[in-house]
Coordinates of C-alpha atoms and ligand atoms in Angstrom, one line a residue:
X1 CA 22.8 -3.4 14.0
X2 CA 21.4 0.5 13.2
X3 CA 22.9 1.5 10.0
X4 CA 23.3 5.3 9.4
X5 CA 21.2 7.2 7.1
X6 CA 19.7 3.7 5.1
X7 CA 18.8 4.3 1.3
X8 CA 15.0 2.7 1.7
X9 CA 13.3 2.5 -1.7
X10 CA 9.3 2.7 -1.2
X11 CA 7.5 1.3 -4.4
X12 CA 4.2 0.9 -5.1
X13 CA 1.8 1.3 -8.4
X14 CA 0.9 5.1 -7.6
X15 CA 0.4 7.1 -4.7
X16 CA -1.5 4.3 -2.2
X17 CA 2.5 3.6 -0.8
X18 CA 2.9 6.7 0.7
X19 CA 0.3 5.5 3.0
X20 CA 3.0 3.0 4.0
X21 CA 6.1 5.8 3.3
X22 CA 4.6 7.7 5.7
X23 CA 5.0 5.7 8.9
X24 CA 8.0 4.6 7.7
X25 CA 9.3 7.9 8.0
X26 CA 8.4 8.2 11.5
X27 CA 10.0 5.3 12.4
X28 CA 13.8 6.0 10.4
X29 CA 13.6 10.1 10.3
X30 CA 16.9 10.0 9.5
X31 CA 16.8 7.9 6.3
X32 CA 16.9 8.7 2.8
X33 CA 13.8 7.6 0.8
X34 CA 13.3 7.4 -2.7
X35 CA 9.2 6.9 -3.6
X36 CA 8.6 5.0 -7.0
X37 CA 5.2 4.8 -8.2
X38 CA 5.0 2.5 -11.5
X39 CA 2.3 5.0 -12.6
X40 CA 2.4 4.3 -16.1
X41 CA 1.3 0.5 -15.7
X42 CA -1.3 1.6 -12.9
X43 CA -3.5 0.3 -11.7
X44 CA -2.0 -2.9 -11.3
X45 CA -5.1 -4.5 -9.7
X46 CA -6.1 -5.8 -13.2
X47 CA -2.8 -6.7 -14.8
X48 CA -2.3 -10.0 -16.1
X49 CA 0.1 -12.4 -13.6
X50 CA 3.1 -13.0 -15.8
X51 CA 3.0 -9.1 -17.2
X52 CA 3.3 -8.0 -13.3
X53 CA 5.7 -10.0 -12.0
X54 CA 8.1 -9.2 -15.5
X55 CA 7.2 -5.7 -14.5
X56 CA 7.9 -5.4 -11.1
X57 CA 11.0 -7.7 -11.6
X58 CA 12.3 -5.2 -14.1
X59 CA 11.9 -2.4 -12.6
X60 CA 13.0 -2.7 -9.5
X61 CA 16.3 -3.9 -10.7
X62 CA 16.9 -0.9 -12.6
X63 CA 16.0 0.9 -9.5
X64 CA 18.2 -1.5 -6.9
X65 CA 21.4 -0.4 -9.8
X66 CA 20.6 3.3 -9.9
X67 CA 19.9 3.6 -6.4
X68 CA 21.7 1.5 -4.7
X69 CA 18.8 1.0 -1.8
X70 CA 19.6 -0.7 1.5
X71 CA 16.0 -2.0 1.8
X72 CA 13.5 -2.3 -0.6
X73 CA 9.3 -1.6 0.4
X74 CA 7.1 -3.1 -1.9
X75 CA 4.4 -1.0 -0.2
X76 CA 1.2 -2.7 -2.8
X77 CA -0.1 -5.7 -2.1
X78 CA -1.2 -6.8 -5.4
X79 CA 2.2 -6.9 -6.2
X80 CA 3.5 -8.4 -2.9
X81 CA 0.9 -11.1 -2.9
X82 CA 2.5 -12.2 -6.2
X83 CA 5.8 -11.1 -6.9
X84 CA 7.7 -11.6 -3.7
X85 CA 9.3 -14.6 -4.4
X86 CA 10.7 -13.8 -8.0
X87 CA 12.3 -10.6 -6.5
X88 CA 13.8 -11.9 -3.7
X89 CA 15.2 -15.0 -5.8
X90 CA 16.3 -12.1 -8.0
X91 CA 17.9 -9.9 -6.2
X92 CA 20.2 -9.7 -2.7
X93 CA 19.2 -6.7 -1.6
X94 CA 16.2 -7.3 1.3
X95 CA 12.8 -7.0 0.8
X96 CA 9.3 -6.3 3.3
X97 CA 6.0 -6.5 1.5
X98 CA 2.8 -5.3 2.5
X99 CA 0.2 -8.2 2.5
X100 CA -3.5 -8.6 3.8
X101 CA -3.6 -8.0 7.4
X102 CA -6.3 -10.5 7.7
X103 CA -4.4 -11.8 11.2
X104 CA -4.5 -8.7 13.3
X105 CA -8.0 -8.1 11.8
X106 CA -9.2 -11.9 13.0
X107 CA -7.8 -11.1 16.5
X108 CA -9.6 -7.8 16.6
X109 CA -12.6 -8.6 14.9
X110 CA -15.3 -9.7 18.4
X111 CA -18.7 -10.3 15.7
X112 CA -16.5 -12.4 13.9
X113 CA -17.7 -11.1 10.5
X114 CA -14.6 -9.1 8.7
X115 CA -14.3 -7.2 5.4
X116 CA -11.8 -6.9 3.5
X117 CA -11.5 -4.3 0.6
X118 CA -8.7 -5.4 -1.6
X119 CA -7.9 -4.8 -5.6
X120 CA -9.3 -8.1 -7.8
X121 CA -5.3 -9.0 -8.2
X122 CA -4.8 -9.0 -4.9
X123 CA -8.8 -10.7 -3.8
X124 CA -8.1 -13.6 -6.2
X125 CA -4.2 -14.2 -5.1
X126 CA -3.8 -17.7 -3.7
X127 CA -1.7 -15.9 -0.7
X128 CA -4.7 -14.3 0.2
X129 CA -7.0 -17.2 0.3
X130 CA -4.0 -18.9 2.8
X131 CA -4.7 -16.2 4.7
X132 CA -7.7 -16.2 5.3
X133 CA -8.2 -20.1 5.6
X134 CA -4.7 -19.4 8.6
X135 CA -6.1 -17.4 10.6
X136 CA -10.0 -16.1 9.7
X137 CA -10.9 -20.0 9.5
X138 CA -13.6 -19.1 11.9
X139 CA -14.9 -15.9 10.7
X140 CA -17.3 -14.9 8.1
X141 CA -15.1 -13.3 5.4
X142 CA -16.8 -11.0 2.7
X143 CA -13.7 -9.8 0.4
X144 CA -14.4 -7.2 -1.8
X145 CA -12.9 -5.5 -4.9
X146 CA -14.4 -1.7 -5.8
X147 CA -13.1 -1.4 -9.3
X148 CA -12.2 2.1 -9.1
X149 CA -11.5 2.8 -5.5
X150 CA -7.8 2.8 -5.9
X151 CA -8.1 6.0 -8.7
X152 CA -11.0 7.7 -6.4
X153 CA -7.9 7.7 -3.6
X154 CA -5.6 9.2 -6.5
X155 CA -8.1 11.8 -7.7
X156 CA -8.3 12.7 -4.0
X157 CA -4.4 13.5 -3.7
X158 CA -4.6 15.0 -6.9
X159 CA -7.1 17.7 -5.2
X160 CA -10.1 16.8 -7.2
X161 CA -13.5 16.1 -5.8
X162 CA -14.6 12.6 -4.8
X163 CA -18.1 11.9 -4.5
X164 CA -19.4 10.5 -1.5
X165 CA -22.1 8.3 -2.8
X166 CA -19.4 7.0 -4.9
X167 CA -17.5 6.1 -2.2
X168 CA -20.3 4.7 0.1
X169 CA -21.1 1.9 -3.0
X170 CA -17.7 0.8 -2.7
X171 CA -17.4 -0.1 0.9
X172 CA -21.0 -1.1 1.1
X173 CA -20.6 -4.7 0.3
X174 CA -18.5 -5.3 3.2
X175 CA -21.1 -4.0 5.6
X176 CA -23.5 -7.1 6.1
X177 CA -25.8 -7.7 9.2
X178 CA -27.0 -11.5 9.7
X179 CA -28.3 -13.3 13.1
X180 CA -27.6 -10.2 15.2
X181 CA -24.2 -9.9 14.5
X182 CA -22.4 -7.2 12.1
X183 CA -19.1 -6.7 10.1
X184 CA -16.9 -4.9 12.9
X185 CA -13.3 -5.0 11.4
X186 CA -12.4 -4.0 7.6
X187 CA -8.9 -5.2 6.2
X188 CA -7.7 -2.1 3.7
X189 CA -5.8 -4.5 1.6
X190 CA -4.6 -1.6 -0.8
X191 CA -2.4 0.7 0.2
X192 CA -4.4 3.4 -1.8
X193 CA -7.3 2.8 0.6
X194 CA -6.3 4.7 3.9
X195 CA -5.6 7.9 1.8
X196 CA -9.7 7.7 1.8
X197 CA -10.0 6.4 5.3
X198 CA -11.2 9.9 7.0
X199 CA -14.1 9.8 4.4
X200 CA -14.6 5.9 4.8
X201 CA -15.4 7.1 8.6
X202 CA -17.5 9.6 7.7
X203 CA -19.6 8.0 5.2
X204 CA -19.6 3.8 6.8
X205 CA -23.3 2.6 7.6
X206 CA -21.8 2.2 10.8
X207 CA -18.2 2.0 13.2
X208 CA -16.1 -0.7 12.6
X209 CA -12.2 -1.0 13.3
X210 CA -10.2 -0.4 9.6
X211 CA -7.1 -2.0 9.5
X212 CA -4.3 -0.6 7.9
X213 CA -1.0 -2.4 7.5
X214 CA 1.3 0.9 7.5
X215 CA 1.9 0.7 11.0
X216 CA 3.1 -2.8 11.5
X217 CA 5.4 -2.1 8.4
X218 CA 7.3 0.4 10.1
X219 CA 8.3 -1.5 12.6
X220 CA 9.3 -4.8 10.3
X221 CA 11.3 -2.4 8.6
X222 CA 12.9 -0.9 12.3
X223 CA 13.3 -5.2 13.0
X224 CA 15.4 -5.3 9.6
X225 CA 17.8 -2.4 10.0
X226 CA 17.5 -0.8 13.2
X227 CA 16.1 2.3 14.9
X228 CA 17.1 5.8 14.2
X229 CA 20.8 6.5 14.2
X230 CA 21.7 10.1 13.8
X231 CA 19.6 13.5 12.5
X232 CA 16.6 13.4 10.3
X233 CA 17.5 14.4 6.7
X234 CA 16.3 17.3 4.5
X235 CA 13.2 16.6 2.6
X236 CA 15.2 17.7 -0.5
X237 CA 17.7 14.4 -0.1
X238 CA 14.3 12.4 -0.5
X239 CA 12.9 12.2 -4.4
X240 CA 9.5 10.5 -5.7
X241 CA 9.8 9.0 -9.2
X242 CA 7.3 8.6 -11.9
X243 CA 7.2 6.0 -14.7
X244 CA 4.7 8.1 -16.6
X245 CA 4.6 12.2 -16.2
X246 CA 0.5 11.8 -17.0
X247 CA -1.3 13.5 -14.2
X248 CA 1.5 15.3 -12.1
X249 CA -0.4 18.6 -11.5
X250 CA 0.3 20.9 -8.9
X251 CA -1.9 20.1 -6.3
X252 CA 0.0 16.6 -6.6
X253 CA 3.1 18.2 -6.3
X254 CA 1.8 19.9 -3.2
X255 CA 0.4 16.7 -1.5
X256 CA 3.7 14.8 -2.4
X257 CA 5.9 17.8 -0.3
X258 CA 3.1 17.1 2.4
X259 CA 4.2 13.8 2.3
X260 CA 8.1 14.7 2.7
X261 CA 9.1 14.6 -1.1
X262 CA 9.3 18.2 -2.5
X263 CA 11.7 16.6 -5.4
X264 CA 9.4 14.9 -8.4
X265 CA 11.1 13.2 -11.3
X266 CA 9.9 11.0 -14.4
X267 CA 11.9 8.0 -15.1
X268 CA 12.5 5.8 -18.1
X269 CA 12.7 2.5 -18.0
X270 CA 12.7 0.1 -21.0
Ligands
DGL301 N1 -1.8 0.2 -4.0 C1 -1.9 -1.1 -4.6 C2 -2.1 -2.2 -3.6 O1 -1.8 -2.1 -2.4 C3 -2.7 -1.3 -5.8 C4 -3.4 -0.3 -6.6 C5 -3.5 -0.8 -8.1 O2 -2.6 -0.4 -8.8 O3 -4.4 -1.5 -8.5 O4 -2.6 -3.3 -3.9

């Protein structure tokens, strides 16, 4: 059952979710969105457990009562990794998280050797690790966590210049070579990573298939509450919230309209 013009609330630490709003948005045109990015407690990839999950728990309650959201994203997967279950035993409202697409990357993978770039949260999770013993059991696994790739892919929407070489000794490590075979697939297990992907092309040693978990999203969400069901709304109905008004300069106001949400607003929350 399609329901008309769904509230979907799309949450993530920063900006990596709109990586995820924006197939979403392709999928349900017609539904409202409101874009939270917890920038104030970013990045979360090196946040203590407990402080997360009271965090995320927090905030997204205050969120479900202003908002009144028929679906809820988490589009980060440090937090979805860990915080899942406290939210859903929370709250009634439903729930999709983004979490390592280390499935579709071992049925793609053909050397058998995958990469997966993820934040250190979301690299050390216990989730992950299931994961990977599930369904990479027979492939060489090299996870890796750049400290600061999730802020490069922020500087980048924020319109300042990334460096290349920076970039390159990021993904490196996941490009390794043994007994004739190479890494040929690479999990981006953040959401902030495919915002850098076009550079990540430009720059790998050599091709491989990146996986992004956006796409398969979209359509969890389209399982949940339906296809579209009446006229795309105005950009203006959409709004991006900011926990913290640090950093919102006008080229970031510029990429967020890009991105369907011309209307940017600070919120409190104790
Ligand atoms: N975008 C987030 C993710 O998918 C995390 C970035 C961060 O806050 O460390 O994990």
């Amino acid at each position: 059952m399609s329901l008309a013009h769904p509230v979907i609330l799309v949450f993530d630490s920063g900006l990596g979710g709109l990586t995820v709003l924006r197939e979403i948005q392709k999928a349900r045109p017609d539904a409202r969105y409101v874009y939270l990015a917890d920038n104030a407690f970013f990045p979360y990839g090196d946040l203590p457990e407990t402080v997360l999950i009271d965090r995320v728990v927090t905030l997204i309650g205050e969120m479900i009562t202003r908002h009144r959201p028929d679906l809820v994203v988490i589009a980060c997967h440090t937090a979805s990794t860990l915080v899942l279950p406290a939210l859903r035993a929370a709250y009634t409202t439903p729930f999709i998280g983004t979490v390592p697409a280390i499935k579709p990357a071992a049925e793609t993978s053909r050397s058998r050797i995958v990469g997966i770039l993820a934040t250190a949260g979301t690299a050390k999770r216990d989730y992950t690790r299931a994961l990977i013993a599930e369904f990479a059991g027979d492939c060489k696994v090299i996870i890796h966590s750049p400290m600061q790739l999730a802020a490069r892919a922020e500087a980048f929407l924020r319109g300042e210049r990334v460096d290349d070489a920076a970039i390159l000794a990021d993904i490196a490590p996941c490009f390794i070579e043994e007994n004739s075979r190479r890494t040929d697939t690479l999990v981006l297990a953040c959401t902030h990573y495919p915002l850098l992907l076009d550079a990540f092309k430009r720059i790998a040693p050599w091709p491989v298939t990146w996986i992004d978990p956006a796409p398969a999203i979209a359509r969890r969400v389209v399982q949940l509450i339906g296809a579209v069901m009446g006229a795309p709304v105005l950009a203006s109905e959409n709004s991006a919230l900011f926990t913290s008004d640090a950093a919102l300069t006008p080229p970031l106001s510029a990429a967020l309209a890009e991105f369907g949400l011309p209307v940017i607003k600070t919120v409190t929350v104790d």
